[in-house]
Amino acid sequence: MKTSSTSIANVLSIAGSDPSGGAGIQADLKTFSARGCYGMAAITALTAQNTQGVSAVQALDPGFVAEQIRMVFADVRVDAVKIGMIANAGIASAIAGALRPHRGIPVVLDPVMIAKGGASLLDPEAVAVLRDELLPLATLLTPNLPEAAALLGEAEAENRRVMESQAVRLAVGGAAAVLLKGGHLAAADSPDLLVLGESVHWFEAPRIETKNTHGTGCSLSSAIAAELAKGLSPYDAVAVAKDWLAEAVRLSGTLSVGSGHGPVHHFHALWQ
């Protein structure tokens, strides 16, 4: 849904909570604000985590997740939706059911499966539900290489040729478009691949040497959702979001948060 020139876009995040503030709902809301949108949140799961890892996850009742989404749509104009951590199959199905009456609104699906520290954030049974029920609702799917491999049930891509093959097959399998993130490649650069219909677009980027990468996937998908909510095309939304995130990662060292994988600097353009 494209907002009017005088209306601030409203974006809904459906994701888990990160009490340390670097990922999940907290990162999504910061991103929406940084990109000039009004952020809303339906929480799927509570986590106990910090920059060093996740110690516990408490998934919410699927019916309650669906009710959060229903109440937002019943009262607020929603211009785009970002889906992050869904935790289990019941929640995935509940989200799909809650969003089906609202087809036409841009949906960015970030298939959060594994935390930076290695903890599993998605029940294996939920992968099939995500693939069968949520993917067909998605305007854009934003997996990293391990997530793409899990969705396809095969080995992780180790080069650009396999990346392209996997991204194309994911697009054919459901989502309208796929942004496959290449940060896990063993290379000096960090290329991402966008598949839009019959077209393939590579976004080249140098690898930024930093340990402050907590919430990069959440923040990128949320930034894309914000730009889609403002009326940008998928290609332009990805380009703008990637440029913003690159600066957020590059300037992350100006923050001092935790001793593990620190967060990116969402408000790098606003804070002095």
GROMACS .gro file of C-alpha atoms in nm:
model
  272
    1MET     CA    1   0.000   0.000   0.000
    2LYS     CA    2   0.145   0.335  -0.102
    3THR     CA    3   0.099   0.616   0.148
    4SER     CA    4   0.006   0.969   0.048
    5SER     CA    5   0.278   1.234   0.027
    6THR     CA    6   0.163   1.383   0.358
    7SER     CA    7   0.111   1.059   0.550
    8ILE     CA    8   0.378   0.882   0.753
    9ALA     CA    9   0.386   0.512   0.673
   10ASN     CA   10   0.284   0.256   0.938
   11VAL     CA   11   0.482  -0.069   0.950
   12LEU     CA   12   0.400  -0.379   1.156
   13SER     CA   13   0.670  -0.616   1.279
   14ILE     CA   14   0.573  -0.971   1.374
   15ALA     CA   15   0.874  -1.112   1.555
   16GLY     CA   16   1.039  -1.215   1.882
   17SER     CA   17   1.172  -0.991   2.157
   18ASP     CA   18   1.541  -0.932   2.228
   19PRO     CA   19   1.588  -0.778   2.575
   20SER     CA   20   1.938  -0.656   2.485
   21GLY     CA   21   1.783  -0.440   2.212
   22GLY     CA   22   1.999  -0.537   1.916
   23ALA     CA   23   1.771  -0.774   1.726
   24GLY     CA   24   1.408  -0.880   1.701
   25ILE     CA   25   1.120  -0.645   1.776
   26GLN     CA   26   1.351  -0.390   1.938
   27ALA     CA   27   1.574  -0.365   1.630
   28ASP     CA   28   1.270  -0.355   1.402
   29LEU     CA   29   1.110  -0.062   1.586
   30LYS     CA   30   1.441   0.128   1.588
   31THR     CA   31   1.477   0.065   1.216
   32PHE     CA   32   1.125   0.182   1.133
   33SER     CA   33   1.187   0.502   1.328
   34ALA     CA   34   1.528   0.558   1.167
   35ARG     CA   35   1.369   0.520   0.823
   36GLY     CA   36   1.092   0.768   0.900
   37CYS     CA   37   0.805   0.528   0.964
   38TYR     CA   38   0.569   0.461   1.257
   39GLY     CA   39   0.645   0.118   1.399
   40MET     CA   40   0.408  -0.139   1.550
   41ALA     CA   41   0.480  -0.483   1.691
   42ALA     CA   42   0.308  -0.818   1.743
   43ILE     CA   43   0.532  -1.034   1.959
   44THR     CA   44   0.568  -1.405   1.879
   45ALA     CA   45   0.819  -1.512   2.143
   46LEU     CA   46   1.019  -1.389   2.439
   47THR     CA   47   1.390  -1.462   2.451
   48ALA     CA   48   1.648  -1.434   2.725
   49GLN     CA   49   1.956  -1.316   2.539
   50ASN     CA   50   2.235  -1.064   2.518
   51THR     CA   51   2.520  -0.994   2.278
   52GLN     CA   52   2.685  -1.323   2.376
   53GLY     CA   53   2.395  -1.557   2.307
   54VAL     CA   54   2.046  -1.689   2.380
   55SER     CA   55   1.981  -1.878   2.704
   56ALA     CA   56   1.604  -1.936   2.680
   57VAL     CA   57   1.305  -1.894   2.449
   58GLN     CA   58   0.939  -1.875   2.549
   59ALA     CA   59   0.699  -1.892   2.254
   60LEU     CA   60   0.361  -1.724   2.296
   61ASP     CA   61   0.025  -1.889   2.234
   62PRO     CA   62  -0.051  -1.889   1.858
   63GLY     CA   63  -0.402  -1.760   1.915
   64PHE     CA   64  -0.268  -1.466   2.113
   65VAL     CA   65  -0.018  -1.385   1.836
   66ALA     CA   66  -0.303  -1.385   1.583
   67GLU     CA   67  -0.514  -1.163   1.811
   68GLN     CA   68  -0.234  -0.905   1.835
   69ILE     CA   69  -0.223  -0.888   1.456
   70ARG     CA   70  -0.602  -0.873   1.426
   71MET     CA   71  -0.628  -0.585   1.670
   72VAL     CA   72  -0.368  -0.379   1.485
   73PHE     CA   73  -0.540  -0.426   1.149
   74ALA     CA   74  -0.882  -0.356   1.302
   75ASP     CA   75  -0.775  -0.003   1.397
   76VAL     CA   76  -0.462   0.107   1.211
   77ARG     CA   77  -0.376   0.145   0.842
   78VAL     CA   78  -0.088  -0.098   0.786
   79ASP     CA   79   0.136  -0.005   0.492
   80ALA     CA   80   0.379  -0.297   0.519
   81VAL     CA   81   0.453  -0.601   0.735
   82LYS     CA   82   0.784  -0.753   0.837
   83ILE     CA   83   0.786  -1.111   0.971
   84GLY     CA   84   1.086  -1.225   1.173
   85MET     CA   85   1.113  -1.497   1.438
   86ILE     CA   86   0.807  -1.725   1.435
   87ALA     CA   87   0.937  -1.992   1.679
   88ASN     CA   88   0.709  -2.285   1.589
   89ALA     CA   89   0.462  -2.430   1.341
   90GLY     CA   90   0.153  -2.319   1.533
   91ILE     CA   91   0.264  -1.955   1.533
   92ALA     CA   92   0.361  -1.971   1.165
   93SER     CA   93   0.015  -2.100   1.074
   94ALA     CA   94  -0.155  -1.841   1.297
   95ILE     CA   95   0.036  -1.557   1.131
   96ALA     CA   96  -0.055  -1.684   0.786
   97GLY     CA   97  -0.422  -1.702   0.883
   98ALA     CA   98  -0.417  -1.351   1.026
   99LEU     CA   99  -0.252  -1.201   0.716
  100ARG     CA  100  -0.451  -1.375   0.440
  101PRO     CA  101  -0.743  -1.127   0.461
  102HIS     CA  102  -0.496  -0.845   0.395
  103ARG     CA  103  -0.335  -0.954   0.068
  104GLY     CA  104  -0.192  -0.666  -0.129
  105ILE     CA  105   0.004  -0.518   0.161
  106PRO     CA  106   0.383  -0.566   0.114
  107VAL     CA  107   0.517  -0.846   0.336
  108VAL     CA  108   0.889  -0.896   0.399
  109LEU     CA  109   0.961  -1.243   0.539
  110ASP     CA  110   1.293  -1.287   0.719
  111PRO     CA  111   1.313  -1.661   0.800
  112VAL     CA  112   1.494  -1.632   1.135
  113MET     CA  113   1.624  -1.978   1.222
  114ILE     CA  114   1.955  -1.948   1.408
  115ALA     CA  115   2.085  -1.675   1.639
  116LYS     CA  116   2.434  -1.525   1.594
  117GLY     CA  117   2.558  -1.737   1.884
  118GLY     CA  118   2.427  -2.057   1.724
  119ALA     CA  119   2.105  -2.110   1.922
  120SER     CA  120   1.809  -2.247   1.726
  121LEU     CA  121   1.521  -1.999   1.700
  122LEU     CA  122   1.285  -2.206   1.484
  123ASP     CA  123   1.124  -2.542   1.557
  124PRO     CA  124   1.217  -2.782   1.271
  125GLU     CA  125   0.848  -2.864   1.219
  126ALA     CA  126   0.785  -2.497   1.146
  127VAL     CA  127   1.005  -2.494   0.836
  128ALA     CA  128   0.742  -2.677   0.630
  129VAL     CA  129   0.465  -2.447   0.750
  130LEU     CA  130   0.676  -2.140   0.676
  131ARG     CA  131   0.747  -2.273   0.328
  132ASP     CA  132   0.388  -2.378   0.251
  133GLU     CA  133   0.179  -2.107   0.422
  134LEU     CA  134   0.390  -1.795   0.473
  135LEU     CA  135   0.605  -1.795   0.158
  136PRO     CA  136   0.305  -1.752  -0.076
  137LEU     CA  137   0.208  -1.436   0.120
  138ALA     CA  138   0.554  -1.279   0.097
  139THR     CA  139   0.643  -0.990  -0.129
  140LEU     CA  140   1.010  -1.049  -0.048
  141LEU     CA  141   1.194  -1.334   0.126
  142THR     CA  142   1.530  -1.239   0.285
  143PRO     CA  143   1.721  -1.553   0.387
  144ASN     CA  144   2.092  -1.581   0.455
  145LEU     CA  145   2.279  -1.878   0.309
  146PRO     CA  146   2.213  -2.126   0.596
  147GLU     CA  147   1.844  -2.032   0.599
  148ALA     CA  148   1.810  -2.075   0.223
  149ALA     CA  149   1.973  -2.416   0.249
  150ALA     CA  150   1.734  -2.519   0.527
  151LEU     CA  151   1.429  -2.407   0.328
  152LEU     CA  152   1.547  -2.608   0.027
  153GLY     CA  153   1.670  -2.906   0.227
  154GLU     CA  154   2.020  -2.902   0.081
  155ALA     CA  155   2.377  -2.793   0.149
  156GLU     CA  156   2.466  -2.428   0.206
  157ALA     CA  157   2.584  -2.239  -0.103
  158GLU     CA  158   2.959  -2.183  -0.116
  159ASN     CA  159   2.979  -1.976  -0.435
  160ARG     CA  160   2.775  -1.735  -0.646
  161ARG     CA  161   2.663  -1.998  -0.895
  162VAL     CA  162   2.491  -2.205  -0.626
  163MET     CA  163   2.359  -1.888  -0.461
  164GLU     CA  164   2.182  -1.793  -0.783
  165SER     CA  165   2.042  -2.142  -0.831
  166GLN     CA  166   1.902  -2.150  -0.477
  167ALA     CA  167   1.758  -1.798  -0.493
  168VAL     CA  168   1.579  -1.869  -0.822
  169ARG     CA  169   1.431  -2.191  -0.686
  170LEU     CA  170   1.310  -2.017  -0.370
  171ALA     CA  171   1.141  -1.753  -0.585
  172VAL     CA  172   0.974  -2.018  -0.799
  173GLY     CA  173   0.869  -2.197  -0.479
  174GLY     CA  174   0.652  -1.920  -0.342
  175ALA     CA  175   0.777  -1.570  -0.262
  176ALA     CA  176   0.727  -1.297  -0.522
  177ALA     CA  177   1.093  -1.198  -0.486
  178VAL     CA  178   1.399  -1.328  -0.298
  179LEU     CA  179   1.697  -1.139  -0.155
  180LEU     CA  180   1.961  -1.401  -0.077
  181LYS     CA  181   2.226  -1.253   0.153
  182GLY     CA  182   2.583  -1.365   0.085
  183GLY     CA  183   2.751  -1.261   0.407
  184HIS     CA  184   2.840  -1.622   0.490
  185LEU     CA  185   3.051  -1.665   0.176
  186ALA     CA  186   3.422  -1.704   0.241
  187ALA     CA  187   3.523  -1.399   0.041
  188ALA     CA  188   3.657  -1.048   0.085
  189ASP     CA  189   3.328  -0.901  -0.031
  190SER     CA  190   2.971  -0.961   0.083
  191PRO     CA  191   2.740  -0.984  -0.220
  192ASP     CA  192   2.360  -1.010  -0.200
  193LEU     CA  193   2.142  -1.143  -0.479
  194LEU     CA  194   1.792  -1.016  -0.560
  195VAL     CA  195   1.566  -1.229  -0.780
  196LEU     CA  196   1.267  -1.035  -0.918
  197GLY     CA  197   1.060  -1.243  -1.156
  198GLU     CA  198   1.283  -1.326  -1.451
  199SER     CA  199   1.553  -1.075  -1.353
  200VAL     CA  200   1.857  -1.126  -1.131
  201HIS     CA  201   2.042  -0.837  -0.964
  202TRP     CA  202   2.369  -0.856  -0.771
  203PHE     CA  203   2.435  -0.597  -0.499
  204GLU     CA  204   2.808  -0.574  -0.443
  205ALA     CA  205   2.948  -0.459  -0.109
  206PRO     CA  206   3.286  -0.477   0.066
  207ARG     CA  207   3.294  -0.681   0.385
  208ILE     CA  208   3.313  -0.455   0.692
  209GLU     CA  209   3.545  -0.597   0.955
  210THR     CA  210   3.353  -0.576   1.282
  211LYS     CA  211   3.204  -0.807   1.542
  212ASN     CA  212   2.902  -0.577   1.576
  213THR     CA  213   2.663  -0.772   1.356
  214HIS     CA  214   2.388  -0.855   1.607
  215GLY     CA  215   2.053  -0.791   1.441
  216THR     CA  216   2.180  -0.715   1.092
  217GLY     CA  217   1.927  -0.947   0.928
  218CYS     CA  218   1.638  -0.811   1.136
  219SER     CA  219   1.739  -0.454   1.062
  220LEU     CA  220   1.785  -0.505   0.688
  221SER     CA  221   1.448  -0.673   0.640
  222SER     CA  222   1.278  -0.404   0.850
  223ALA     CA  223   1.445  -0.126   0.650
  224ILE     CA  224   1.323  -0.286   0.327
  225ALA     CA  225   0.970  -0.312   0.469
  226ALA     CA  226   0.984   0.056   0.565
  227GLU     CA  227   1.087   0.159   0.215
  228LEU     CA  228   0.817  -0.058   0.058
  229ALA     CA  229   0.565   0.106   0.291
  230LYS     CA  230   0.676   0.445   0.159
  231GLY     CA  231   0.605   0.332  -0.196
  232LEU     CA  232   0.946   0.228  -0.331
  233SER     CA  233   0.977  -0.065  -0.570
  234PRO     CA  234   1.136  -0.385  -0.431
  235TYR     CA  235   1.463  -0.311  -0.614
  236ASP     CA  236   1.486   0.047  -0.489
  237ALA     CA  237   1.378  -0.054  -0.138
  238VAL     CA  238   1.660  -0.309  -0.120
  239ALA     CA  239   1.916  -0.060  -0.255
  240VAL     CA  240   1.821   0.211  -0.005
  241ALA     CA  241   1.802  -0.033   0.287
  242LYS     CA  242   2.141  -0.184   0.209
  243ASP     CA  243   2.310   0.157   0.194
  244TRP     CA  244   2.154   0.254   0.529
  245LEU     CA  245   2.257  -0.075   0.694
  246ALA     CA  246   2.614  -0.051   0.565
  247GLU     CA  247   2.654   0.281   0.747
  248ALA     CA  248   2.483   0.138   1.057
  249VAL     CA  249   2.738  -0.145   1.062
  250ARG     CA  250   3.034   0.079   0.977
  251LEU     CA  251   2.953   0.318   1.263
  252SER     CA  252   2.852   0.049   1.511
  253GLY     CA  253   3.179   0.097   1.700
  254THR     CA  254   3.055   0.432   1.829
  255LEU     CA  255   2.815   0.233   2.051
  256SER     CA  256   2.931   0.040   2.358
  257VAL     CA  257   2.678  -0.239   2.411
  258GLY     CA  258   2.785  -0.575   2.553
  259SER     CA  259   3.100  -0.779   2.507
  260GLY     CA  260   2.988  -1.016   2.230
  261HIS     CA  261   2.831  -0.944   1.893
  262GLY     CA  262   2.727  -0.582   1.943
  263PRO     CA  263   2.433  -0.416   1.766
  264VAL     CA  264   2.444  -0.196   1.460
  265HIS     CA  265   2.395   0.181   1.499
  266HIS     CA  266   2.036   0.227   1.385
  267PHE     CA  267   2.037   0.602   1.446
  268HIS     CA  268   2.377   0.680   1.294
  269ALA     CA  269   2.222   0.951   1.076
  270LEU     CA  270   2.044   1.118   1.371
  271TRP     CA  271   2.274   1.095   1.674
  272GLN     CA  272   2.582   1.311   1.697
   0.00000   0.00000   0.00000
